[in-house]
mmCIF file of C-alpha atoms and ligand atoms in Angstrom:
data_model
loop_
_atom_site.group_PDB
_atom_site.id
_atom_site.type_symbol
_atom_site.label_atom_id
_atom_site.label_comp_id
_atom_site.label_asym_id
_atom_site.label_seq_id
_atom_site.Cartn_x
_atom_site.Cartn_y
_atom_site.Cartn_z
ATOM 1 C CA MET A 1 5.138 -14.936 -19.992
ATOM 2 C CA SER A 2 1.975 -13.344 -18.540
ATOM 3 C CA PRO A 3 1.866 -12.405 -14.831
ATOM 4 C CA TYR A 4 -0.586 -15.284 -14.318
ATOM 5 C CA GLU A 5 1.823 -17.776 -15.883
ATOM 6 C CA THR A 6 4.649 -16.392 -13.760
ATOM 7 C CA LEU A 7 2.569 -16.767 -10.599
ATOM 8 C CA LEU A 8 1.586 -20.352 -11.480
ATOM 9 C CA ARG A 9 5.198 -21.228 -12.211
ATOM 10 C CA GLU A 10 6.316 -19.768 -8.851
ATOM 11 C CA ALA A 11 3.515 -21.578 -7.021
ATOM 12 C CA ASN A 12 4.696 -24.824 -8.575
ATOM 13 C CA ASP A 13 1.541 -26.851 -7.834
ATOM 14 C CA ARG A 14 1.248 -25.526 -4.276
ATOM 15 C CA PRO A 15 -1.740 -23.624 -2.860
ATOM 16 C CA PHE A 16 -1.215 -19.911 -3.351
ATOM 17 C CA ALA A 17 -2.478 -16.368 -2.830
ATOM 18 C CA ALA A 18 -1.119 -13.041 -4.107
ATOM 19 C CA ILE A 19 -1.209 -9.308 -3.683
ATOM 20 C CA VAL A 20 -3.048 -7.693 -6.585
ATOM 21 C CA GLY A 21 -2.465 -4.042 -7.446
ATOM 22 C CA TRP A 22 -1.260 -1.580 -10.068
ATOM 23 C CA PRO A 23 1.605 -1.100 -9.449
ATOM 24 C CA VAL A 24 2.397 -3.971 -7.102
ATOM 25 C CA GLU A 25 6.198 -4.217 -7.095
ATOM 26 C CA HIS A 26 6.466 -2.050 -3.948
ATOM 27 C CA SER A 27 4.191 -4.289 -1.842
ATOM 28 C CA ARG A 28 5.684 -5.889 1.276
ATOM 29 C CA SER A 29 2.887 -8.459 1.532
ATOM 30 C CA PRO A 30 4.983 -11.279 -0.046
ATOM 31 C CA ALA A 31 7.583 -10.767 2.712
ATOM 32 C CA LEU A 32 5.054 -10.866 5.536
ATOM 33 C CA HIS A 33 3.152 -13.923 4.238
ATOM 34 C CA GLY A 34 6.387 -15.598 3.163
ATOM 35 C CA PHE A 35 7.597 -15.332 6.755
ATOM 36 C CA TRP A 36 4.548 -17.226 8.061
ATOM 37 C CA LEU A 37 4.726 -19.876 5.322
ATOM 38 C CA LYS A 38 8.327 -20.601 6.265
ATOM 39 C CA GLN A 39 7.746 -20.332 10.027
ATOM 40 C CA HIS A 40 4.977 -22.946 9.917
ATOM 41 C CA GLY A 41 6.570 -25.146 7.266
ATOM 42 C CA ILE A 42 3.563 -24.745 4.970
ATOM 43 C CA SER A 43 3.885 -25.846 1.381
ATOM 44 C CA GLY A 44 2.335 -22.752 -0.203
ATOM 45 C CA HIS A 45 3.179 -19.574 -2.060
ATOM 46 C CA TYR A 46 2.293 -15.879 -1.851
ATOM 47 C CA GLY A 47 3.173 -13.838 -4.928
ATOM 48 C CA ARG A 48 2.535 -10.578 -6.739
ATOM 49 C CA LEU A 49 0.009 -10.033 -9.507
ATOM 50 C CA PRO A 50 -0.009 -6.756 -11.448
ATOM 51 C CA VAL A 51 -3.578 -6.154 -12.664
ATOM 52 C CA GLU A 52 -4.502 -3.067 -14.664
ATOM 53 C CA PRO A 53 -7.258 -0.795 -13.366
ATOM 54 C CA LYS A 54 -9.762 -1.885 -16.023
ATOM 55 C CA ARG A 55 -12.967 -3.853 -15.565
ATOM 56 C CA ALA A 56 -11.876 -6.471 -18.115
ATOM 57 C CA ALA A 57 -8.602 -7.010 -16.223
ATOM 58 C CA LEU A 58 -10.458 -7.491 -12.929
ATOM 59 C CA GLU A 59 -12.858 -9.931 -14.618
ATOM 60 C CA GLU A 60 -9.841 -11.882 -15.860
ATOM 61 C CA LEU A 61 -8.524 -12.001 -12.271
ATOM 62 C CA ILE A 62 -11.847 -13.341 -10.962
ATOM 63 C CA ALA A 63 -11.992 -16.011 -13.685
ATOM 64 C CA PHE A 64 -8.386 -17.034 -12.923
ATOM 65 C CA LEU A 65 -9.059 -17.371 -9.188
ATOM 66 C CA LYS A 66 -12.176 -19.453 -9.819
ATOM 67 C CA ARG A 67 -10.778 -21.853 -12.431
ATOM 68 C CA THR A 68 -7.387 -22.458 -10.759
ATOM 69 C CA PRO A 69 -7.751 -25.198 -8.119
ATOM 70 C CA ASN A 70 -4.704 -24.098 -6.088
ATOM 71 C CA ALA A 71 -5.720 -20.422 -5.983
ATOM 72 C CA ARG A 72 -6.939 -19.656 -2.446
ATOM 73 C CA GLY A 73 -7.630 -15.922 -2.888
ATOM 74 C CA CYS A 74 -5.780 -12.634 -2.881
ATOM 75 C CA ASN A 75 -5.161 -9.302 -1.223
ATOM 76 C CA LEU A 76 -6.033 -6.094 -3.034
ATOM 77 C CA THR A 77 -4.228 -2.806 -2.885
ATOM 78 C CA LEU A 78 -4.618 0.467 -4.791
ATOM 79 C CA PRO A 79 -6.501 1.046 -7.032
ATOM 80 C CA HIS A 80 -8.740 -2.067 -6.839
ATOM 81 C CA LYS A 81 -10.254 -2.101 -3.354
ATOM 82 C CA ILE A 82 -13.603 -0.658 -4.433
ATOM 83 C CA ASP A 83 -13.848 -1.695 -8.099
ATOM 84 C CA ILE A 84 -13.522 -5.393 -7.237
ATOM 85 C CA MET A 85 -16.657 -5.360 -5.085
ATOM 86 C CA PRO A 86 -19.376 -5.855 -7.747
ATOM 87 C CA LEU A 87 -17.436 -8.801 -9.209
ATOM 88 C CA LEU A 88 -17.393 -10.866 -6.001
ATOM 89 C CA ASP A 89 -20.037 -13.424 -5.015
ATOM 90 C CA ARG A 90 -20.324 -12.147 -1.436
ATOM 91 C CA ILE A 91 -19.065 -9.198 0.613
ATOM 92 C CA ASP A 92 -18.986 -9.619 4.362
ATOM 93 C CA PRO A 93 -20.973 -7.014 6.333
ATOM 94 C CA LEU A 94 -17.920 -5.199 7.761
ATOM 95 C CA ALA A 95 -16.301 -4.772 4.328
ATOM 96 C CA ARG A 96 -19.660 -3.597 2.986
ATOM 97 C CA HIS A 97 -19.885 -1.059 5.829
ATOM 98 C CA ILE A 98 -16.308 0.178 5.232
ATOM 99 C CA GLY A 99 -16.962 0.246 1.485
ATOM 100 C CA ALA A 100 -13.762 -1.509 0.409
ATOM 101 C CA VAL A 101 -12.330 -5.042 0.116
ATOM 102 C CA ASN A 102 -8.668 -5.844 0.704
ATOM 103 C CA THR A 103 -8.908 -9.620 1.113
ATOM 104 C CA VAL A 104 -10.596 -12.180 -1.145
ATOM 105 C CA ILE A 105 -11.160 -15.710 0.113
ATOM 106 C CA LYS A 106 -12.143 -18.610 -2.131
ATOM 107 C CA GLN A 107 -14.801 -20.693 -0.419
ATOM 108 C CA PRO A 108 -14.940 -24.513 -0.581
ATOM 109 C CA ASP A 109 -17.698 -24.217 -3.223
ATOM 110 C CA GLY A 110 -15.423 -22.050 -5.413
ATOM 111 C CA THR A 111 -17.234 -18.756 -4.814
ATOM 112 C CA LEU A 112 -15.283 -15.632 -3.825
ATOM 113 C CA GLU A 113 -15.908 -13.654 -0.635
ATOM 114 C CA GLY A 114 -14.575 -10.137 -0.026
ATOM 115 C CA ARG A 115 -13.483 -8.968 3.428
ATOM 116 C CA ASN A 116 -11.697 -5.955 4.856
ATOM 117 C CA SER A 117 -8.915 -6.594 7.388
ATOM 118 C CA ASP A 118 -7.536 -3.035 7.691
ATOM 119 C CA GLY A 119 -9.701 -2.166 10.707
ATOM 120 C CA PHE A 120 -8.826 -5.462 12.401
ATOM 121 C CA GLY A 121 -5.110 -4.825 11.776
ATOM 122 C CA PHE A 122 -5.389 -1.277 13.064
ATOM 123 C CA LEU A 123 -7.102 -2.317 16.320
ATOM 124 C CA GLU A 124 -4.783 -5.277 16.978
ATOM 125 C CA ALA A 125 -1.738 -3.022 16.491
ATOM 126 C CA LEU A 126 -3.257 -0.453 18.841
ATOM 127 C CA LYS A 127 -3.992 -3.052 21.536
ATOM 128 C CA GLN A 128 -0.491 -4.485 21.205
ATOM 129 C CA GLY A 129 1.322 -1.132 21.139
ATOM 130 C CA ALA A 130 -0.714 0.621 23.856
ATOM 131 C CA PRO A 131 -1.897 -2.189 26.158
ATOM 132 C CA GLY A 132 -3.859 -0.022 28.596
ATOM 133 C CA TRP A 133 -5.599 2.085 25.964
ATOM 134 C CA GLN A 134 -9.352 2.205 26.488
ATOM 135 C CA ALA A 135 -11.622 3.331 23.685
ATOM 136 C CA ALA A 136 -14.060 4.799 26.191
ATOM 137 C CA ALA A 137 -11.383 6.918 27.937
ATOM 138 C CA GLY A 138 -11.733 10.007 25.749
ATOM 139 C CA PRO A 139 -11.999 11.586 22.308
ATOM 140 C CA ALA A 140 -10.033 10.245 19.350
ATOM 141 C CA THR A 141 -8.791 12.482 16.539
ATOM 142 C CA VAL A 142 -8.403 10.999 13.054
ATOM 143 C CA LEU A 143 -6.567 12.876 10.304
ATOM 144 C CA GLY A 144 -7.557 11.978 6.745
ATOM 145 C CA ALA A 145 -10.718 10.822 4.999
ATOM 146 C CA GLY A 146 -9.414 8.412 2.340
ATOM 147 C CA GLY A 147 -9.716 4.636 2.102
ATOM 148 C CA ALA A 148 -7.713 3.833 5.218
ATOM 149 C CA ALA A 149 -9.615 6.438 7.238
ATOM 150 C CA ARG A 150 -12.897 4.635 6.497
ATOM 151 C CA ALA A 151 -11.592 1.423 8.101
ATOM 152 C CA VAL A 152 -10.071 3.303 11.061
ATOM 153 C CA VAL A 153 -13.189 5.394 11.742
ATOM 154 C CA ALA A 154 -15.534 2.372 11.459
ATOM 155 C CA THR A 155 -13.289 0.463 13.875
ATOM 156 C CA LEU A 156 -12.993 3.243 16.457
ATOM 157 C CA VAL A 157 -16.751 3.825 16.431
ATOM 158 C CA ALA A 158 -17.365 0.074 16.878
ATOM 159 C CA ALA A 159 -14.745 -0.021 19.677
ATOM 160 C CA GLY A 160 -16.738 2.607 21.580
ATOM 161 C CA VAL A 161 -14.883 5.937 21.396
ATOM 162 C CA PRO A 162 -17.206 8.492 23.012
ATOM 163 C CA GLU A 163 -16.327 11.258 20.527
ATOM 164 C CA LEU A 164 -14.500 11.175 17.234
ATOM 165 C CA ARG A 165 -12.941 14.257 15.659
ATOM 166 C CA LEU A 166 -12.279 14.020 11.949
ATOM 167 C CA VAL A 167 -9.940 16.395 10.149
ATOM 168 C CA ASN A 168 -9.157 16.332 6.442
ATOM 169 C CA ARG A 169 -7.666 18.761 3.944
ATOM 170 C CA THR A 170 -10.765 18.376 1.769
ATOM 171 C CA GLN A 171 -13.452 19.042 4.330
ATOM 172 C CA LYS A 172 -16.268 17.714 2.156
ATOM 173 C CA SER A 173 -14.749 14.199 2.226
ATOM 174 C CA ALA A 174 -14.599 14.327 6.037
ATOM 175 C CA ILE A 175 -18.231 15.441 6.216
ATOM 176 C CA ASP A 176 -19.313 12.584 3.917
ATOM 177 C CA LEU A 177 -17.321 10.106 5.977
ATOM 178 C CA GLY A 178 -18.746 11.508 9.218
ATOM 179 C CA VAL A 179 -22.301 11.147 7.908
ATOM 180 C CA ALA A 180 -21.644 7.566 6.757
ATOM 181 C CA PHE A 181 -20.160 6.398 10.064
ATOM 182 C CA THR A 182 -22.046 8.334 12.765
ATOM 183 C CA PRO A 183 -23.561 5.695 15.046
ATOM 184 C CA SER A 184 -27.239 5.772 15.953
ATOM 185 C CA ASP A 185 -26.582 5.869 19.705
ATOM 186 C CA GLY A 186 -26.036 9.607 20.043
ATOM 187 C CA ARG A 187 -22.220 9.663 19.871
ATOM 188 C CA ARG A 188 -20.774 12.347 17.615
ATOM 189 C CA ILE A 189 -18.314 12.532 14.756
ATOM 190 C CA ALA A 190 -17.199 16.168 14.728
ATOM 191 C CA VAL A 191 -15.586 17.434 11.531
ATOM 192 C CA GLU A 192 -12.894 20.061 12.115
ATOM 193 C CA ARG A 193 -11.143 22.281 9.582
ATOM 194 C CA TRP A 194 -7.686 21.253 8.360
ATOM 195 C CA ASP A 195 -6.136 24.593 9.374
ATOM 196 C CA GLU A 196 -7.519 24.067 12.882
ATOM 197 C CA ARG A 197 -6.099 20.568 13.347
ATOM 198 C CA ASP A 198 -3.967 21.559 16.360
ATOM 199 C CA ALA A 199 -7.088 22.516 18.304
ATOM 200 C CA ALA A 200 -8.619 19.121 17.439
ATOM 201 C CA LEU A 201 -5.960 17.537 19.663
ATOM 202 C CA ASP A 202 -7.001 19.224 22.926
ATOM 203 C CA GLY A 203 -7.924 16.486 25.412
ATOM 204 C CA ALA A 204 -7.759 13.687 22.808
ATOM 205 C CA THR A 205 -6.522 10.340 24.135
ATOM 206 C CA LEU A 206 -5.678 9.024 20.660
ATOM 207 C CA LEU A 207 -4.381 10.633 17.463
ATOM 208 C CA VAL A 208 -4.354 8.577 14.262
ATOM 209 C CA ASN A 209 -2.741 9.824 11.064
ATOM 210 C CA THR A 210 -4.321 8.186 8.021
ATOM 211 C CA THR A 211 -3.167 10.816 5.528
ATOM 212 C CA SER A 212 -0.198 10.113 3.302
ATOM 213 C CA LEU A 213 1.686 13.050 4.860
ATOM 214 C CA GLY A 214 4.967 11.885 6.377
ATOM 215 C CA MET A 215 5.283 9.075 3.826
ATOM 216 C CA LYS A 216 8.482 8.850 1.810
ATOM 217 C CA GLY A 217 8.285 11.421 -0.985
ATOM 218 C CA GLN A 218 5.467 13.358 0.740
ATOM 219 C CA PRO A 219 5.721 16.472 2.909
ATOM 220 C CA PRO A 220 5.797 15.901 6.682
ATOM 221 C CA LEU A 221 2.587 16.223 8.673
ATOM 222 C CA GLU A 222 2.715 19.518 10.507
ATOM 223 C CA ILE A 223 0.797 19.322 13.750
ATOM 224 C CA ASP A 224 1.511 20.345 17.357
ATOM 225 C CA VAL A 225 1.492 17.092 19.342
ATOM 226 C CA GLY A 226 2.172 19.259 22.413
ATOM 227 C CA ARG A 227 -1.584 19.924 22.408
ATOM 228 C CA LEU A 228 -2.220 16.257 23.266
ATOM 229 C CA PRO A 229 -2.306 15.080 26.894
ATOM 230 C CA ALA A 230 0.996 13.507 28.019
ATOM 231 C CA ASN A 231 -0.541 10.001 28.182
ATOM 232 C CA ALA A 232 -2.089 10.164 24.695
ATOM 233 C CA VAL A 233 -1.365 7.496 22.098
ATOM 234 C CA VAL A 234 -0.092 8.590 18.668
ATOM 235 C CA ASP A 235 -0.670 6.082 15.856
ATOM 236 C CA ASP A 236 0.736 6.798 12.403
ATOM 237 C CA ILE A 237 -0.410 4.195 9.876
ATOM 238 C CA VAL A 238 2.219 5.318 7.346
ATOM 239 C CA TYR A 239 4.947 2.634 7.261
ATOM 240 C CA VAL A 240 7.540 4.062 4.881
ATOM 241 C CA PRO A 241 9.440 5.305 6.817
ATOM 242 C CA LEU A 242 8.650 3.499 10.066
ATOM 243 C CA GLU A 243 9.592 6.502 12.185
ATOM 244 C CA THR A 244 7.711 9.427 10.613
ATOM 245 C CA PRO A 245 8.377 13.003 11.748
ATOM 246 C CA LEU A 246 5.019 12.814 13.601
ATOM 247 C CA LEU A 247 6.113 9.772 15.620
ATOM 248 C CA ALA A 248 9.552 11.273 16.267
ATOM 249 C CA ALA A 249 7.930 14.419 17.728
ATOM 250 C CA ALA A 250 5.488 12.396 19.851
ATOM 251 C CA ARG A 251 8.213 10.046 21.067
ATOM 252 C CA ALA A 252 10.373 13.026 22.091
ATOM 253 C CA ARG A 253 7.470 14.113 24.339
ATOM 254 C CA GLY A 254 7.174 10.672 25.892
ATOM 255 C CA GLN A 255 3.843 9.886 24.224
ATOM 256 C CA ARG A 256 3.114 6.269 23.344
ATOM 257 C CA CYS A 257 3.714 5.668 19.631
ATOM 258 C CA ILE A 258 2.508 3.037 17.169
ATOM 259 C CA ASP A 259 3.846 2.807 13.633
ATOM 260 C CA GLY A 260 2.108 1.509 10.513
ATOM 261 C CA LEU A 261 4.061 -1.741 10.216
ATOM 262 C CA ASP A 262 2.184 -3.489 13.023
ATOM 263 C CA MET A 263 -1.154 -2.669 11.367
ATOM 264 C CA LEU A 264 0.166 -4.077 8.099
ATOM 265 C CA LEU A 265 1.311 -7.293 9.774
ATOM 266 C CA HIS A 266 -1.875 -7.839 11.790
ATOM 267 C CA GLN A 267 -4.182 -7.195 8.827
ATOM 268 C CA GLY A 268 -2.411 -10.025 7.010
ATOM 269 C CA ARG A 269 -3.481 -12.598 9.631
ATOM 270 C CA LEU A 270 -7.079 -12.734 8.460
ATOM 271 C CA GLY A 271 -6.252 -13.724 4.880
ATOM 272 C CA PHE A 272 -3.403 -16.070 5.771
ATOM 273 C CA GLU A 273 -5.492 -18.051 8.247
ATOM 274 C CA ALA A 274 -8.315 -18.496 5.740
ATOM 275 C CA TRP A 275 -6.085 -19.376 2.763
ATOM 276 C CA PHE A 276 -3.635 -21.721 4.446
ATOM 277 C CA GLY A 277 -5.652 -22.962 7.462
ATOM 278 C CA GLN A 278 -3.027 -22.001 10.027
ATOM 279 C CA LYS A 279 -3.485 -19.589 12.938
ATOM 280 C CA VAL A 280 -0.630 -17.076 12.988
ATOM 281 C CA ALA A 281 0.727 -14.414 15.334
ATOM 282 C CA VAL A 282 2.739 -11.265 14.754
ATOM 283 C CA SER A 283 6.208 -11.612 16.291
ATOM 284 C CA ARG A 284 9.317 -9.482 16.720
ATOM 285 C CA GLU A 285 11.140 -11.761 14.281
ATOM 286 C CA GLN A 286 8.506 -11.208 11.593
ATOM 287 C CA ARG A 287 8.569 -7.464 12.228
ATOM 288 C CA ARG A 288 12.347 -7.467 11.816
ATOM 289 C CA ALA A 289 12.155 -9.500 8.604
ATOM 290 C CA VAL A 290 9.518 -7.248 7.003
ATOM 291 C CA ALA A 291 11.244 -4.067 8.227
ATOM 292 C CA ALA A 292 14.443 -5.305 6.566
ATOM 293 C CA ASP A 293 12.471 -5.961 3.373
ATOM 294 C CA LEU A 294 11.072 -2.411 3.590
ATOM 295 C CA GLY A 295 14.581 -1.036 3.815
ATOM 296 C CA ALA A 296 15.732 -3.108 0.866
HETATM 297 N N1 NAP B 301 -0.327 0.401 7.837
HETATM 298 C C1 NAP B 301 -1.215 -0.104 7.012
HETATM 299 O O1 NAP B 301 -1.527 -1.288 7.035
HETATM 300 C C2 NAP B 301 -1.866 0.801 6.006
HETATM 301 C C3 NAP B 301 -3.066 0.403 5.372
HETATM 302 C C4 NAP B 301 -3.666 1.292 4.455
HETATM 303 C C5 NAP B 301 -3.059 2.522 4.183
HETATM 304 N N2 NAP B 301 -1.898 2.861 4.821
HETATM 305 C C6 NAP B 301 -1.261 4.170 4.573
HETATM 306 O O2 NAP B 301 -2.217 5.186 4.837
HETATM 307 C C7 NAP B 301 -1.992 6.314 3.981
HETATM 308 C C8 NAP B 301 -3.291 6.703 3.291
HETATM 309 O O3 NAP B 301 -3.750 5.629 2.491
HETATM 310 P P1 NAP B 301 -5.207 5.660 1.797
HETATM 311 O O4 NAP B 301 -5.358 4.385 1.083
HETATM 312 O O5 NAP B 301 -6.241 6.100 2.763
HETATM 313 O O6 NAP B 301 -4.981 6.840 0.728
HETATM 314 P P2 NAP B 301 -6.075 7.802 0.055
HETATM 315 O O7 NAP B 301 -7.406 7.127 0.000
HETATM 316 O O8 NAP B 301 -5.447 8.301 -1.191
HETATM 317 O O9 NAP B 301 -6.212 9.041 1.093
HETATM 318 C C9 NAP B 301 -5.145 9.952 1.257
HETATM 319 C C10 NAP B 301 -5.461 10.920 2.387
HETATM 320 O O10 NAP B 301 -4.312 11.763 2.600
HETATM 321 C C11 NAP B 301 -4.700 13.128 2.469
HETATM 322 N N3 NAP B 301 -3.623 13.906 1.871
HETATM 323 C C12 NAP B 301 -2.856 13.580 0.811
HETATM 324 N N4 NAP B 301 -1.957 14.555 0.543
HETATM 325 C C13 NAP B 301 -2.188 15.541 1.452
HETATM 326 C C14 NAP B 301 -1.596 16.820 1.698
HETATM 327 N N5 NAP B 301 -0.578 17.270 0.947
HETATM 328 N N6 NAP B 301 -2.064 17.539 2.740
HETATM 329 C C15 NAP B 301 -3.084 17.091 3.501
HETATM 330 N N7 NAP B 301 -3.684 15.891 3.325
HETATM 331 C C16 NAP B 301 -3.246 15.125 2.303
HETATM 332 C C17 NAP B 301 -5.931 13.101 1.581
HETATM 333 O O11 NAP B 301 -6.674 14.286 1.776
HETATM 334 P P3 NAP B 301 -7.662 14.830 0.628
HETATM 335 O O12 NAP B 301 -8.966 14.109 0.843
HETATM 336 O O13 NAP B 301 -7.761 16.290 0.901
HETATM 337 O O14 NAP B 301 -7.028 14.531 -0.699
HETATM 338 C C18 NAP B 301 -6.649 11.846 2.110
HETATM 339 O O15 NAP B 301 -7.328 12.112 3.320
HETATM 340 C C19 NAP B 301 -0.869 5.890 3.029
HETATM 341 O O16 NAP B 301 0.352 6.377 3.522
HETATM 342 C C20 NAP B 301 -0.889 4.366 3.108
HETATM 343 O O17 NAP B 301 0.384 3.794 2.843
HETATM 344 C C21 NAP B 301 -1.306 2.043 5.731
#
């Protein structure tokens, strides 16, 4: 049975969406959307769809979404977030600005619109985890210049951080990202060298790790959080494990910490609400359910 047939069989004539990636088995998205479907008693399904990183495979996905009446859209994870873009009928301006799509929504006329909810999820998690945090209060330091960094940097600039410091192992990527996202109002994106990342923390009110360092199977992120002010917020968007060595070090110093799971949960709201027509909130119960799924 093909993955499409499996998905249709699981959906069993109900409206459905799915996470699309290669590989896709590790994704926790079915757990987080499944929680909301159950919580709100919605007759719907959210599944997994492995799609190879080939243009023909993505074209097959688009054709499937368009011809299947119950298909409401999908989420996209690695490696499809950029390659899907030319195949969609419309990209919303924020996703175009970020340069990646992680959510596809089928419109009433059957056309497909691409959006990016990573920045939304990041900011909602930040507001929830550090209620008094003010973008305008001081510099923010972002580590990394990959796909997630683009959404985080775009969001922090739009939120009004007065100065953004960007640090990446490959400095050229940070420079390119800095050029792409520098606002026209005179605020700066300063690119710092990777081996000088400790100094990039002096006086910063927010540190965000968007590198994969600290993730299961990766080396820990080595950085001296003691250089941050005591009231700084440390946000690690890695979510496997939930408590990365970076967050453990920051927590031991009494700094406010935000892990990657809340960003993951909040980014899911945008797609769910559009696909299933139900407003949803992130709750402790959902967090517990998805954290348990992560541990499984
Ligand atoms: N919580 C959420 O909802 C959420 C959403 C998206 C992503 N994430 C997480 O964010 C992380 C990054 O994802 P992504 O999609 O941005 O990945 P990506 O595009 O592959 O970028 C990876 C980044 O990590 C850096 N990096 C990798 N290995 C390194 C090393 N050994 N030393 C220093 N830097 C290193 C890369 O630097 P170079 O440029 O030098 O290679 C790059 O900046 C992953 O852990 C992912 O799970 C979380």
